[in-house]
Amino acid sequence: MNEMYDMSIVTHNFGVIGILIVVLINLVFLFSATDVRKYKRAMSLFTPIGSLAIGTVIFTGVVMMAAKHLEFSVENITMIIFAVSIIFLEVSRARTLKRLSVLQENALADFKVFATRVLLLEVLITLLMSAWMWL
């Protein structure tokens, strides 16, 4: 049981690093986007990778909770709240992108401002939670 728990911690940490990498790649895609259609296409292909990173962190967290006999500590409850908030932010960003008009002139510029705020908030949430847990 200890080996499974230790492996889950390592995988959990790699998953958190994966979330940060995915968010940074999303920021690079966002800042380099010039055409709405091309950006939507790239995001439709890349968004599942971000979901996989979030899912990895959630799954390994569930495995660790099971190894602790489903002990709901303050840290676990906070991580659950942060995971739900990151999922909510990703859904709102994806929904806004989906509804983005190709014909509107400043649509991409307005979306860049919104998406930058969302992605930076995700980085902040991830780093705050990581700092709390690693210190």
PDB file of C-alpha atoms in Angstrom:
ATOM      1  CA  MET A   1       0.000   0.000   0.000  1.00  0.00           C
ATOM      2  CA  ASN A   2       2.900   2.335   0.780  1.00  0.00           C
ATOM      3  CA  GLU A   3       4.425   1.759  -2.650  1.00  0.00           C
ATOM      4  CA  MET A   4       1.153   2.690  -4.353  1.00  0.00           C
ATOM      5  CA  TYR A   5       0.892   5.842  -2.250  1.00  0.00           C
ATOM      6  CA  ASP A   6       4.502   6.860  -2.962  1.00  0.00           C
ATOM      7  CA  MET A   7       4.056   6.261  -6.683  1.00  0.00           C
ATOM      8  CA  SER A   8       0.856   8.309  -6.640  1.00  0.00           C
ATOM      9  CA  ILE A   9       2.651  11.237  -5.022  1.00  0.00           C
ATOM     10  CA  VAL A  10       5.323  11.217  -7.723  1.00  0.00           C
ATOM     11  CA  THR A  11       2.724  10.892 -10.489  1.00  0.00           C
ATOM     12  CA  HIS A  12       0.631  13.604  -8.844  1.00  0.00           C
ATOM     13  CA  ASN A  13       3.613  15.969  -8.846  1.00  0.00           C
ATOM     14  CA  PHE A  14       4.326  15.223 -12.506  1.00  0.00           C
ATOM     15  CA  GLY A  15       0.658  15.863 -13.269  1.00  0.00           C
ATOM     16  CA  VAL A  16       0.821  19.280 -11.608  1.00  0.00           C
ATOM     17  CA  ILE A  17       3.925  20.099 -13.627  1.00  0.00           C
ATOM     18  CA  GLY A  18       2.032  18.877 -16.696  1.00  0.00           C
ATOM     19  CA  ILE A  19      -0.810  21.298 -15.960  1.00  0.00           C
ATOM     20  CA  LEU A  20       1.666  24.168 -15.761  1.00  0.00           C
ATOM     21  CA  ILE A  21       3.293  23.126 -19.039  1.00  0.00           C
ATOM     22  CA  VAL A  22      -0.090  22.843 -20.783  1.00  0.00           C
ATOM     23  CA  VAL A  23      -1.124  26.293 -19.541  1.00  0.00           C
ATOM     24  CA  LEU A  24       2.165  27.785 -20.729  1.00  0.00           C
ATOM     25  CA  ILE A  25       1.735  26.159 -24.150  1.00  0.00           C
ATOM     26  CA  ASN A  26      -1.812  27.551 -24.248  1.00  0.00           C
ATOM     27  CA  LEU A  27      -0.405  31.011 -23.545  1.00  0.00           C
ATOM     28  CA  VAL A  28       2.143  30.642 -26.361  1.00  0.00           C
ATOM     29  CA  PHE A  29      -0.620  29.537 -28.757  1.00  0.00           C
ATOM     30  CA  LEU A  30      -2.771  32.442 -27.618  1.00  0.00           C
ATOM     31  CA  PHE A  31      -0.110  35.114 -28.053  1.00  0.00           C
ATOM     32  CA  SER A  32       0.935  33.789 -31.463  1.00  0.00           C
ATOM     33  CA  ALA A  33      -2.634  33.495 -32.809  1.00  0.00           C
ATOM     34  CA  THR A  34      -3.529  35.777 -35.685  1.00  0.00           C
ATOM     35  CA  ASP A  35      -6.491  33.988 -37.271  1.00  0.00           C
ATOM     36  CA  VAL A  36      -9.603  32.918 -35.350  1.00  0.00           C
ATOM     37  CA  ARG A  37     -10.247  29.826 -37.489  1.00  0.00           C
ATOM     38  CA  LYS A  38      -6.694  28.497 -37.151  1.00  0.00           C
ATOM     39  CA  TYR A  39      -6.672  29.164 -33.418  1.00  0.00           C
ATOM     40  CA  LYS A  40      -9.999  27.392 -32.918  1.00  0.00           C
ATOM     41  CA  ARG A  41      -8.685  24.401 -34.861  1.00  0.00           C
ATOM     42  CA  ALA A  42      -5.460  24.272 -32.852  1.00  0.00           C
ATOM     43  CA  MET A  43      -7.359  24.505 -29.583  1.00  0.00           C
ATOM     44  CA  SER A  44      -9.810  21.790 -30.616  1.00  0.00           C
ATOM     45  CA  LEU A  45      -6.805  19.494 -31.006  1.00  0.00           C
ATOM     46  CA  PHE A  46      -4.883  20.689 -27.941  1.00  0.00           C
ATOM     47  CA  THR A  47      -7.672  21.038 -25.353  1.00  0.00           C
ATOM     48  CA  PRO A  48      -7.946  17.263 -24.720  1.00  0.00           C
ATOM     49  CA  ILE A  49      -4.287  17.265 -23.678  1.00  0.00           C
ATOM     50  CA  GLY A  50      -5.065  19.848 -20.998  1.00  0.00           C
ATOM     51  CA  SER A  51      -8.019  17.773 -19.873  1.00  0.00           C
ATOM     52  CA  LEU A  52      -5.757  14.745 -19.643  1.00  0.00           C
ATOM     53  CA  ALA A  53      -3.326  16.652 -17.404  1.00  0.00           C
ATOM     54  CA  ILE A  54      -6.157  17.766 -15.106  1.00  0.00           C
ATOM     55  CA  GLY A  55      -7.575  14.236 -15.100  1.00  0.00           C
ATOM     56  CA  THR A  56      -4.185  12.790 -14.179  1.00  0.00           C
ATOM     57  CA  VAL A  57      -3.927  15.035 -11.146  1.00  0.00           C
ATOM     58  CA  ILE A  58      -7.482  14.251 -10.053  1.00  0.00           C
ATOM     59  CA  PHE A  59      -7.046  10.489 -10.556  1.00  0.00           C
ATOM     60  CA  THR A  60      -3.792  10.311  -8.616  1.00  0.00           C
ATOM     61  CA  GLY A  61      -5.382  12.417  -5.875  1.00  0.00           C
ATOM     62  CA  VAL A  62      -8.235   9.927  -5.644  1.00  0.00           C
ATOM     63  CA  VAL A  63      -5.755   7.040  -5.437  1.00  0.00           C
ATOM     64  CA  MET A  64      -3.902   8.795  -2.625  1.00  0.00           C
ATOM     65  CA  MET A  65      -7.160   9.456  -0.777  1.00  0.00           C
ATOM     66  CA  ALA A  66      -8.072   5.777  -1.118  1.00  0.00           C
ATOM     67  CA  ALA A  67      -4.675   4.821   0.269  1.00  0.00           C
ATOM     68  CA  LYS A  68      -5.370   7.107   3.243  1.00  0.00           C
ATOM     69  CA  HIS A  69      -8.729   5.365   3.770  1.00  0.00           C
ATOM     70  CA  LEU A  70     -10.703   8.316   2.316  1.00  0.00           C
ATOM     71  CA  GLU A  71      -9.514  10.751   4.953  1.00  0.00           C
ATOM     72  CA  PHE A  72     -10.962  14.180   4.154  1.00  0.00           C
ATOM     73  CA  SER A  73      -8.342  16.555   5.502  1.00  0.00           C
ATOM     74  CA  VAL A  74      -8.289  20.300   4.963  1.00  0.00           C
ATOM     75  CA  GLU A  75      -5.632  19.836   2.264  1.00  0.00           C
ATOM     76  CA  ASN A  76      -7.736  17.274   0.389  1.00  0.00           C
ATOM     77  CA  ILE A  77     -10.872  19.414   0.515  1.00  0.00           C
ATOM     78  CA  THR A  78      -8.898  22.439  -0.688  1.00  0.00           C
ATOM     79  CA  MET A  79      -7.419  20.434  -3.571  1.00  0.00           C
ATOM     80  CA  ILE A  80     -10.897  19.288  -4.581  1.00  0.00           C
ATOM     81  CA  ILE A  81     -12.112  22.903  -4.586  1.00  0.00           C
ATOM     82  CA  PHE A  82      -9.101  24.008  -6.642  1.00  0.00           C
ATOM     83  CA  ALA A  83      -9.592  21.144  -9.130  1.00  0.00           C
ATOM     84  CA  VAL A  84     -13.234  22.081  -9.611  1.00  0.00           C
ATOM     85  CA  SER A  85     -12.277  25.739 -10.075  1.00  0.00           C
ATOM     86  CA  ILE A  86      -9.657  24.882 -12.711  1.00  0.00           C
ATOM     87  CA  ILE A  87     -12.190  22.716 -14.539  1.00  0.00           C
ATOM     88  CA  PHE A  88     -14.708  25.577 -14.378  1.00  0.00           C
ATOM     89  CA  LEU A  89     -12.130  28.032 -15.767  1.00  0.00           C
ATOM     90  CA  GLU A  90     -11.229  25.679 -18.621  1.00  0.00           C
ATOM     91  CA  VAL A  91     -14.882  25.125 -19.498  1.00  0.00           C
ATOM     92  CA  SER A  92     -15.602  28.852 -19.498  1.00  0.00           C
ATOM     93  CA  ARG A  93     -12.553  29.506 -21.709  1.00  0.00           C
ATOM     94  CA  ALA A  94     -13.523  26.737 -24.129  1.00  0.00           C
ATOM     95  CA  ARG A  95     -17.168  27.857 -24.226  1.00  0.00           C
ATOM     96  CA  THR A  96     -16.151  31.448 -24.957  1.00  0.00           C
ATOM     97  CA  LEU A  97     -13.818  30.261 -27.719  1.00  0.00           C
ATOM     98  CA  LYS A  98     -16.532  28.085 -29.222  1.00  0.00           C
ATOM     99  CA  ARG A  99     -18.930  31.050 -29.387  1.00  0.00           C
ATOM    100  CA  LEU A 100     -16.257  33.359 -30.809  1.00  0.00           C
ATOM    101  CA  SER A 101     -17.452  34.904 -34.051  1.00  0.00           C
ATOM    102  CA  VAL A 102     -15.178  34.516 -37.048  1.00  0.00           C
ATOM    103  CA  LEU A 103     -16.753  37.579 -38.663  1.00  0.00           C
ATOM    104  CA  GLN A 104     -16.318  40.003 -35.759  1.00  0.00           C
ATOM    105  CA  GLU A 105     -13.310  42.254 -36.270  1.00  0.00           C
ATOM    106  CA  ASN A 106     -11.878  42.441 -32.730  1.00  0.00           C
ATOM    107  CA  ALA A 107     -13.089  39.031 -31.595  1.00  0.00           C
ATOM    108  CA  LEU A 108      -9.638  37.494 -31.279  1.00  0.00           C
ATOM    109  CA  ALA A 109      -8.183  40.519 -29.490  1.00  0.00           C
ATOM    110  CA  ASP A 110     -11.033  40.536 -26.965  1.00  0.00           C
ATOM    111  CA  PHE A 111     -10.713  36.791 -26.466  1.00  0.00           C
ATOM    112  CA  LYS A 112      -6.960  37.111 -25.916  1.00  0.00           C
ATOM    113  CA  VAL A 113      -7.547  39.432 -22.973  1.00  0.00           C
ATOM    114  CA  PHE A 114     -10.142  37.102 -21.434  1.00  0.00           C
ATOM    115  CA  ALA A 115      -8.149  33.916 -22.064  1.00  0.00           C
ATOM    116  CA  THR A 116      -4.938  35.450 -20.722  1.00  0.00           C
ATOM    117  CA  ARG A 117      -6.689  36.289 -17.464  1.00  0.00           C
ATOM    118  CA  VAL A 118      -8.139  32.786 -17.217  1.00  0.00           C
ATOM    119  CA  LEU A 119      -4.826  31.061 -17.950  1.00  0.00           C
ATOM    120  CA  LEU A 120      -2.896  33.265 -15.527  1.00  0.00           C
ATOM    121  CA  LEU A 121      -5.525  32.555 -12.862  1.00  0.00           C
ATOM    122  CA  GLU A 122      -5.034  28.824 -13.489  1.00  0.00           C
ATOM    123  CA  VAL A 123      -1.271  29.233 -13.073  1.00  0.00           C
ATOM    124  CA  LEU A 124      -1.811  31.194  -9.870  1.00  0.00           C
ATOM    125  CA  ILE A 125      -4.196  28.585  -8.457  1.00  0.00           C
ATOM    126  CA  THR A 126      -1.814  25.747  -9.339  1.00  0.00           C
ATOM    127  CA  LEU A 127       1.228  27.491  -7.895  1.00  0.00           C
ATOM    128  CA  LEU A 128      -0.556  28.513  -4.692  1.00  0.00           C
ATOM    129  CA  MET A 129      -1.792  24.986  -4.085  1.00  0.00           C
ATOM    130  CA  SER A 130       1.616  23.524  -4.916  1.00  0.00           C
ATOM    131  CA  ALA A 131       3.418  25.974  -2.650  1.00  0.00           C
ATOM    132  CA  TRP A 132       1.050  25.152   0.194  1.00  0.00           C
ATOM    133  CA  MET A 133       1.550  21.407  -0.230  1.00  0.00           C
ATOM    134  CA  TRP A 134       5.313  21.399  -0.888  1.00  0.00           C
ATOM    135  CA  LEU A 135       6.230  23.716   1.974  1.00  0.00           C
TER     136      LEU A 135
END
